[in-house]
Amino acid sequence: MKNSDKHEKIIRAAVKVFAKKGFFSARISDIAKAAKVADGTIYLYFNNKFDILISVFDEEIGKFIAQTKKLVDQEENPQRKIEVFALKHLAMAKENKSLAEIIQMELRQSHKLIKEYRKTIFSEYVDIISSIIRQGQTKGIFRKDVKPGIAKRAFFGALDEMTRLWVLSPKPPYDIEDTAKQISNIFLQGINAV
Amino acid sequence: MKNSDKHEKIIRAAVKVFAKKGFFSARISDIAKAAKVADGTIYLYFNNKFDILISVFDEEIGKFIAQTKKLVDQEENPQRKIEVFALKHLAMAKENKSLAEIIQMELRQSHKLIKEYRKTIFSEYVDIISSIIRQGQTKGIFRKDVKPGIAKRAFFGALDEMTRLWVLSPKPPYDIEDTAKQISNIFLQGINAV
DNA sequence: TGCCGCTAAATGAATAAGCATTCATCGCTG
DNA sequence: CAGCGATGAATGCTTATTCATTTAGCGGCA
C-alpha cells in the first residue's frame, strides 16, 4: 500500500471527525477508526494531533483559494468578478460541508499557530476581493471613498456568516445561488459610483 | 464575604483566562489563581468547567443585547438605527475585548449546547437588524426585493468580521467610528430604494 | 465586653479518568 | 529471510473533580 493512500485516508477521516466533534474533543482513536488504520499508524504520517489539523488546512484550503483566483481571473467586469467570488465561496461551503465547518470552528482558536495561519492564508483570500475593488475604482465603476481594506472584510464577513448558517443547519435554508446573488447585489449597489 | 463577590470574581477571571488560552486549554487552576481562590472553591459556585463558560455567556451577553435594543429604539429613522447598531457593536468589541474574543472563538464550537446557544441568543440579536430592515421597507426607504433574513446576516457578518480583526490584532488597525460609518454606509446604499 | 461553640465557606492535596504518544512485536513482500 | 510498514496494548502525563480538614463569622451567654 502506497504512502499517499494512507496519508490521504487519514486526512479525509480527520476532516470528518474534526467537523463532528471539534479538534479538542476528537480522539486520535476516532480518526484512526474512521480511517481504518491503527492508532499508531497515524504517527507514521503525522507528528502529532495538531499537525493533522494543520495539514488539513494546508492541503485543502490552498486548493480552494487557487480555484477561486482562477475563476475570478476569467471574468473581465469587476462587478461580475464579485458575483463569481460570492458564488464560489458559498458553493464550496455547500459541497464541502465538513471542511467549511472546520474552518468556521477551528481557524478561530486562540492558538498562536492558528492565528498566524489566519493572517497569512486568509489575507491571501480576502485580498482577492480588495484587488477587485481597486480595479473597479480605477475604472470609475466603484466609489472612490470606499476603503478596500474595510470593504473586503465586510463582503467576506457577509459570506462567512451565511456559511455559518449552512454549517449550523442540517439543511441549507436558502438557495446558494439566490443567496450569492442577493449578497453581491447589496454589496455592489453599496459600493457603486453614483 | 458574600456569595455574589466570589461568583463575580470567578466569572471575571474566567473571561480573562478563556480569552487568553481558549476554553479547552484553560485550566481550572488558572482560573482559580486569577480569581485568587482555591481550585475547590470554584465548584461551590459552578457545577463544572463548561458551566463556567455558559455562565459567562448568560450573564454578559444578555446585558449587551438589552443595551443595544434600547439604543436602537431611541432612534426614529431606520437608517440612523442601522448606524447606531453598527457603532454599538464595534464599540462593545473594543471596550470588552476579552469577551469579544470568547464570543469569536468559543461560541463557534461544535458542542451541542453551544450550537443551541448560538441559535437562540444570536437570533435575538440579529433579529434587531431584520426588524429595522422591515420597518424601512414599510416606509418605502429600503428596497422591497431585499430579503431581511439574508440582509441581516450580511450586515451582522460584516461587523463580526471587523470584530475579528480587532481581536486578532494587538491594536485596532482602524478607527471604530470610521469603520462603523463605512460599513453602515455601504450597507445602507446597498439596500436603499432607488 | 469577651468568650464559646456552631455552621457554612473555603482550601488544596489526593484521586482517578482520559487520552496522546510510544514501541515491542508482527506479518507481508520481494 | 531481511526489511519495512503496520499494529494496538501499555505508558505516563495532564487535569477536572472530590472531600477531609481548616478557617472565619456570628449569635448567644455569663
Short mmCIF file of C-alpha atoms in Angstrom, two decimals, chain A residues 97-183:
data_model
loop_
_atom_site.label_atom_id
_atom_site.label_comp_id
_atom_site.label_asym_id
_atom_site.label_seq_id
_atom_site.Cartn_x
_atom_site.Cartn_y
_atom_site.Cartn_z
CA LYS A 97 -19.53 20.99 4.40
CA SER A 98 -17.16 19.27 6.78
CA LEU A 99 -14.23 21.38 5.73
CA ALA A 100 -16.32 24.53 5.94
CA GLU A 101 -17.30 23.53 9.43
CA ILE A 102 -13.70 23.07 10.49
CA ILE A 103 -12.74 26.42 9.04
CA GLN A 104 -15.62 28.02 10.89
CA MET A 105 -14.71 26.42 14.20
CA GLU A 106 -11.06 25.70 14.40
CA LEU A 107 -9.49 28.50 12.44
CA ARG A 108 -10.74 30.81 15.19
CA GLN A 109 -8.90 29.23 18.07
CA SER A 110 -6.54 31.38 20.07
CA HIS A 111 -3.63 29.04 19.42
CA LYS A 112 -0.68 31.04 18.15
CA LEU A 113 -0.09 28.92 15.09
CA ILE A 114 -3.73 29.20 14.13
CA LYS A 115 -3.60 32.95 14.49
CA GLU A 116 -0.63 33.08 12.13
CA TYR A 117 -2.44 30.82 9.76
CA ARG A 118 -5.46 33.02 9.68
CA LYS A 119 -3.37 36.04 8.97
CA THR A 120 -1.40 34.62 6.08
CA ILE A 121 -3.78 32.25 4.35
CA PHE A 122 -6.88 34.33 4.86
CA SER A 123 -5.19 37.51 3.81
CA GLU A 124 -4.42 35.90 0.51
CA TYR A 125 -8.07 35.01 0.12
CA VAL A 126 -9.73 38.28 1.12
CA ASP A 127 -7.16 40.22 -0.84
CA ILE A 128 -8.76 38.80 -3.94
CA ILE A 129 -11.73 40.97 -3.02
CA SER A 130 -9.79 44.14 -2.29
CA SER A 131 -7.95 43.91 -5.57
CA ILE A 132 -11.24 43.59 -7.44
CA ILE A 133 -12.47 46.68 -5.61
CA ARG A 134 -9.37 48.63 -6.57
CA GLN A 135 -9.78 47.63 -10.20
CA GLY A 136 -13.35 48.86 -10.12
CA GLN A 137 -12.33 52.12 -8.51
CA THR A 138 -9.70 52.71 -11.18
CA LYS A 139 -12.29 52.16 -13.87
CA GLY A 140 -14.61 54.60 -12.14
CA ILE A 141 -17.26 51.94 -11.52
CA PHE A 142 -16.90 51.84 -7.74
CA ARG A 143 -16.98 54.72 -5.28
CA LYS A 144 -13.56 56.14 -4.50
CA ASP A 145 -14.43 56.81 -0.85
CA VAL A 146 -14.81 53.12 -0.10
CA LYS A 147 -11.75 51.75 1.68
CA PRO A 148 -10.86 48.43 0.05
CA GLY A 149 -9.38 47.19 3.33
CA ILE A 150 -12.68 47.60 5.11
CA ALA A 151 -14.97 46.68 2.24
CA LYS A 152 -13.16 43.40 1.60
CA ARG A 153 -13.83 42.34 5.16
CA ALA A 154 -17.42 43.46 5.06
CA PHE A 155 -18.05 41.38 1.97
CA PHE A 156 -16.12 38.39 3.19
CA GLY A 157 -17.83 38.63 6.57
CA ALA A 158 -21.24 38.63 4.94
CA LEU A 159 -20.41 35.46 3.03
CA ASP A 160 -18.81 33.86 6.03
CA GLU A 161 -21.89 34.46 8.13
CA MET A 162 -24.07 32.81 5.50
CA THR A 163 -21.69 29.88 5.54
CA ARG A 164 -22.13 29.64 9.27
CA LEU A 165 -25.84 29.27 8.75
CA TRP A 166 -25.22 26.36 6.39
CA VAL A 167 -22.92 24.71 8.86
CA LEU A 168 -25.28 25.02 11.81
CA SER A 169 -28.40 23.97 9.97
CA PRO A 170 -28.97 20.44 8.84
CA LYS A 171 -30.26 21.76 5.53
CA PRO A 172 -29.47 24.98 3.69
CA PRO A 173 -32.41 27.27 4.48
CA TYR A 174 -31.68 29.37 1.41
CA ASP A 175 -30.71 28.51 -2.12
CA ILE A 176 -27.00 29.01 -2.74
CA GLU A 177 -27.39 30.93 -5.96
CA ASP A 178 -30.12 33.20 -4.67
CA THR A 179 -28.05 33.98 -1.63
CA ALA A 180 -24.89 34.68 -3.59
CA LYS A 181 -26.83 36.93 -5.91
CA GLN A 182 -28.57 38.82 -3.13
CA ILE A 183 -25.40 39.42 -1.16
#
